CSV table of C-alpha atoms in Angstrom, one decimal:
chain,number,residue,atom,x,y,z
A,1,MET,CA,-9.3,6.8,17.8
A,2,SER,CA,-9.4,8.6,14.4
A,3,ALA,CA,-12.8,9.9,13.2
A,4,PRO,CA,-14.6,7.7,10.6
A,5,LEU,CA,-14.2,8.8,7.1
A,6,ASP,CA,-17.1,9.5,4.7
A,7,PRO,CA,-16.3,7.6,1.5
A,8,ASP,CA,-18.3,10.0,-0.6
A,9,HIS,CA,-16.3,12.9,0.8
A,10,VAL,CA,-13.0,11.0,0.1
A,11,ALA,CA,-14.1,10.2,-3.4
A,12,ALA,CA,-15.1,13.8,-4.2
A,13,THR,CA,-12.0,15.6,-2.9
A,14,GLY,CA,-8.3,15.5,-3.9
A,15,ARG,CA,-6.7,12.8,-6.0
A,16,SER,CA,-8.9,9.9,-5.0
A,17,GLY,CA,-10.1,6.5,-6.0
A,18,SER,CA,-12.8,4.2,-4.8
A,19,VAL,CA,-13.2,0.5,-5.6
A,20,HIS,CA,-15.9,-2.1,-4.7
A,21,ARG,CA,-14.7,-5.6,-5.4
A,22,VAL,CA,-17.0,-8.6,-5.0
A,23,THR,CA,-16.0,-12.2,-5.5
A,24,GLY,CA,-17.2,-15.6,-4.2
A,25,GLU,CA,-14.7,-15.2,-1.4
A,26,THR,CA,-14.7,-11.6,-0.4
A,27,ASP,CA,-16.6,-8.3,-0.5
A,28,VAL,CA,-14.1,-5.3,-0.3
A,29,ARG,CA,-14.7,-1.6,-0.4
A,30,VAL,CA,-11.7,0.8,-0.5
A,31,SER,CA,-11.7,4.6,-0.7
A,32,LEU,CA,-8.3,6.3,-0.9
A,33,ASN,CA,-7.3,10.0,-1.0
A,34,LEU,CA,-3.7,10.8,-1.8
A,35,ASP,CA,-4.1,14.4,-0.6
A,36,GLY,CA,-5.3,13.4,2.9
A,37,SER,CA,-4.0,13.9,6.4
A,38,GLY,CA,-3.4,10.2,7.4
A,39,ARG,CA,-6.9,9.4,8.6
A,40,CYS,CA,-7.8,5.7,8.4
A,41,LYS,CA,-10.8,3.5,9.1
A,42,ALA,CA,-9.9,-0.2,8.4
A,43,ALA,CA,-12.1,-3.1,9.2
A,44,THR,CA,-10.9,-6.2,7.2
A,45,GLY,CA,-11.5,-8.9,9.7
A,46,VAL,CA,-7.7,-9.4,9.8
A,47,PRO,CA,-6.5,-7.4,12.8
A,48,PHE,CA,-2.8,-7.3,11.9
A,49,LEU,CA,-3.6,-6.2,8.4
A,50,ASP,CA,-5.7,-3.4,9.8
A,51,HIS,CA,-2.7,-2.4,11.9
A,52,MET,CA,-0.5,-2.2,8.8
A,53,LEU,CA,-3.1,-0.3,6.8
A,54,HIS,CA,-3.1,2.3,9.5
A,55,GLN,CA,0.7,2.6,9.0
A,56,ILE,CA,0.2,3.3,5.3
A,57,ALA,CA,-2.3,6.0,6.0
A,58,SER,CA,-0.5,7.6,9.0
A,59,HIS,CA,3.0,7.7,7.5
A,60,GLY,CA,1.9,8.2,3.9
A,61,LEU,CA,-0.6,11.0,4.7
A,62,VAL,CA,-3.2,9.0,2.7
A,63,ASP,CA,-6.8,8.9,3.9
A,64,LEU,CA,-8.1,5.3,3.7
A,65,GLU,CA,-11.5,3.8,4.2
A,66,ILE,CA,-11.4,0.0,3.9
A,67,HIS,CA,-14.1,-2.5,4.7
A,68,ALA,CA,-13.8,-6.2,3.9
A,69,VAL,CA,-15.9,-9.3,4.6
A,70,GLY,CA,-14.2,-12.5,3.6
A,71,ASP,CA,-13.9,-16.2,4.3
A,72,THR,CA,-11.5,-15.7,7.2
A,73,HIS,CA,-13.1,-18.8,8.8
A,74,ILE,CA,-10.9,-20.7,6.3
A,75,ASP,CA,-7.9,-18.4,6.6
A,76,ASP,CA,-6.8,-14.8,5.9
A,77,HIS,CA,-5.3,-15.4,2.4
A,78,HIS,CA,-8.3,-14.3,0.2
A,79,THR,CA,-9.1,-11.2,2.3
A,80,ASN,CA,-5.4,-10.2,2.5
A,81,GLU,CA,-5.0,-10.5,-1.3
A,82,ASP,CA,-8.3,-9.0,-2.3
A,83,VAL,CA,-7.7,-6.0,0.0
A,84,GLY,CA,-4.3,-5.6,-1.7
A,85,ILE,CA,-5.9,-5.8,-5.1
A,86,ALA,CA,-8.6,-3.1,-4.2
A,87,VAL,CA,-5.9,-0.8,-2.7
A,88,GLY,CA,-3.8,-1.1,-5.8
A,89,GLN,CA,-6.8,-0.4,-8.1
A,90,ALA,CA,-7.9,2.6,-6.0
A,91,LEU,CA,-4.3,3.9,-6.0
A,92,ALA,CA,-4.2,3.6,-9.9
A,93,LYS,CA,-7.4,5.6,-10.1
A,94,ALA,CA,-6.1,8.2,-7.8
A,95,LEU,CA,-2.9,8.6,-9.7
A,96,GLY,CA,-4.6,8.8,-13.1
A,97,ASP,CA,-2.0,9.6,-15.8
A,98,ARG,CA,0.5,10.5,-13.0
A,99,ARG,CA,0.9,14.0,-14.3
A,100,GLY,CA,2.9,16.4,-12.1
A,101,ILE,CA,4.1,13.9,-9.5
A,102,HIS,CA,7.6,13.3,-8.4
A,103,ARG,CA,7.2,9.6,-9.5
A,104,PHE,CA,10.1,8.1,-7.5
A,105,GLY,CA,10.2,7.6,-3.8
A,106,HIS,CA,12.7,6.0,-1.4
A,107,PHE,CA,12.8,5.6,2.4
A,108,VAL,CA,14.7,3.6,5.0
A,109,ALA,CA,12.7,3.0,8.1
A,110,PRO,CA,14.2,1.8,11.4
A,111,LEU,CA,12.0,0.2,14.1
A,112,ASP,CA,14.2,-0.7,17.0
A,113,GLU,CA,16.7,-3.4,15.7
A,114,ALA,CA,14.8,-3.7,12.3
A,115,LEU,CA,15.8,-1.6,9.3
A,116,VAL,CA,13.9,-1.9,5.9
A,117,GLN,CA,14.6,0.0,2.7
A,118,VAL,CA,11.9,0.6,0.1
A,119,ALA,CA,12.3,2.2,-3.3
A,120,LEU,CA,9.5,2.7,-5.7
A,121,ASP,CA,8.6,4.1,-9.0
A,122,CYS,CA,5.1,5.0,-10.1
A,123,SER,CA,6.1,3.7,-13.6
A,124,GLY,CA,2.9,2.0,-14.6
A,125,ARG,CA,4.9,-1.2,-15.0
A,126,PRO,CA,4.2,-3.7,-12.1
A,127,HIS,CA,7.3,-5.3,-10.5
A,128,LEU,CA,8.1,-6.5,-7.1
A,129,SER,CA,11.5,-7.3,-5.7
A,130,TYR,CA,11.1,-8.6,-2.1
A,131,SER,CA,13.7,-9.8,0.3
A,132,LEU,CA,12.2,-9.7,3.8
A,133,GLN,CA,13.4,-12.6,6.0
A,134,ILE,CA,10.7,-12.9,8.6
A,135,PRO,CA,11.7,-15.3,11.4
A,136,ALA,CA,8.2,-16.2,12.6
A,137,GLN,CA,5.5,-18.0,10.6
A,138,LYS,CA,2.8,-16.0,12.4
A,139,ILE,CA,2.4,-12.6,14.0
A,140,GLY,CA,-0.6,-13.1,16.2
A,141,SER,CA,-3.0,-15.0,13.9
A,142,TYR,CA,-1.5,-13.5,10.7
A,143,ASP,CA,0.6,-15.7,8.4
A,144,THR,CA,3.7,-13.7,7.7
A,145,GLU,CA,4.0,-15.1,4.1
A,146,LEU,CA,0.9,-12.9,3.4
A,147,VAL,CA,3.0,-9.8,3.6
A,148,LYS,CA,4.5,-10.6,0.2
A,149,GLU,CA,1.1,-11.5,-1.2
A,150,PHE,CA,-0.3,-8.2,-0.1
A,151,PHE,CA,2.4,-6.2,-2.0
A,152,VAL,CA,2.2,-8.5,-5.0
A,153,ALA,CA,-1.5,-7.6,-5.2
A,154,VAL,CA,-0.9,-3.9,-4.7
A,155,VAL,CA,1.9,-3.8,-7.3
A,156,ASN,CA,0.1,-5.7,-10.0
A,157,ASN,CA,-3.0,-3.5,-9.7
A,158,SER,CA,-1.4,-0.1,-9.2
A,159,GLY,CA,1.5,-0.3,-11.7
A,160,LEU,CA,4.2,0.3,-9.2
A,161,THR,CA,7.8,-0.9,-9.5
A,162,LEU,CA,8.6,-1.8,-5.9
A,163,HIS,CA,11.8,-2.9,-4.2
A,164,ILE,CA,11.8,-4.0,-0.6
A,165,ARG,CA,15.1,-4.8,1.2
A,166,GLN,CA,15.6,-5.9,4.7
A,167,LEU,CA,18.8,-4.4,6.0
A,168,ASP,CA,18.6,-5.7,9.5
A,169,GLY,CA,16.1,-7.2,12.0
A,170,ALA,CA,15.3,-10.1,14.3
A,171,ASN,CA,11.8,-9.4,15.6
A,172,SER,CA,9.1,-10.4,13.1
A,173,HIS,CA,6.6,-7.6,14.1
A,174,HIS,CA,9.4,-4.9,13.9
A,175,ILE,CA,10.5,-6.1,10.4
A,176,VAL,CA,7.0,-6.1,8.9
A,177,GLU,CA,5.9,-2.8,10.5
A,178,ALA,CA,9.2,-1.2,9.4
A,179,CYS,CA,8.4,-2.4,5.9
A,180,PHE,CA,4.9,-0.9,5.8
A,181,LYS,CA,6.2,2.4,7.3
A,182,ALA,CA,9.0,2.6,4.7
A,183,PHE,CA,6.5,1.8,1.9
A,184,ALA,CA,4.2,4.6,3.2
A,185,ARG,CA,6.9,7.2,3.3
A,186,ALA,CA,8.3,6.3,-0.1
A,187,LEU,CA,4.8,6.4,-1.6
A,188,ARG,CA,4.3,9.8,-0.1
A,189,LEU,CA,7.4,11.2,-1.7
A,190,ALA,CA,6.6,9.6,-5.0
A,191,VAL,CA,3.0,10.8,-5.3
A,192,GLU,CA,3.5,14.4,-4.0
A,193,ILE,CA,3.1,17.1,-6.6
A,194,ASP,CA,6.4,18.5,-8.0
A,195,PRO,CA,5.9,22.2,-8.5
A,196,ARG,CA,8.8,22.3,-11.1
A,197,ARG,CA,6.9,19.7,-13.3
A,198,ALA,CA,4.2,22.3,-14.1
A,199,GLY,CA,1.7,19.5,-14.4
A,200,ALA,CA,3.8,17.5,-17.0
A,201,VAL,CA,4.0,13.7,-17.0
A,202,PRO,CA,7.3,12.7,-15.3
A,203,SER,CA,8.7,10.8,-18.2
A,204,SER,CA,11.0,11.6,-21.1
A,205,LYS,CA,8.6,9.7,-23.3
A,206,GLY,CA,5.8,12.1,-22.2
A,207,VAL,CA,3.5,9.2,-21.1
A,208,LEU,CA,3.6,6.6,-18.4
A,209,GLU,CA,1.8,3.2,-18.6
A,210,ARG,CA,-1.5,3.1,-16.8
A,211,ALA,CA,-2.4,0.0,-14.7
A,212,GLY,CA,-5.5,-1.8,-16.1
A,213,ALA,CA,-5.4,0.2,-19.4
């Protein structure tokens, strides 16, 4: 078990962002540190989502602290979506004007028979292209259609251009986990500091759009 994170410490160090989102359906807190070591404390009330958030932290070397209380007695939809929204908003805060980063990331992740490709651009322009074909309707109690909804929420609130392609796969758990691992590694590549940029914005225009601006 990883040690619990201190949200105040996460917010005070590195490139970080914290969000507290409250609606009539959920209460979500997210703290995110891009310059972390892969530590994660996730308690969303949706066990499979917690498992996937751990993949983002571990393979993206992002420190995450996520706590959510939602109307899971109805279903997992609102919690899944609102966690995605808060993660996207925290990511946008952590990236700021995206100065000095590599900006682009790409990774192909295998998990047994499954193979998933993710390419992303920290462009500030939200776009999702998604082509997972998940055979099962549920993994445990988690509706697999919520995978796309999670990434829609992340993309729209972080300003990522994100392409997800399934190249192979038959086992639903393997396909989804390979997707999250590929996303994490692609994000890690994109947000790491490029020493040759010398702190400049990675765009020929000299500026990138900022999500929420």
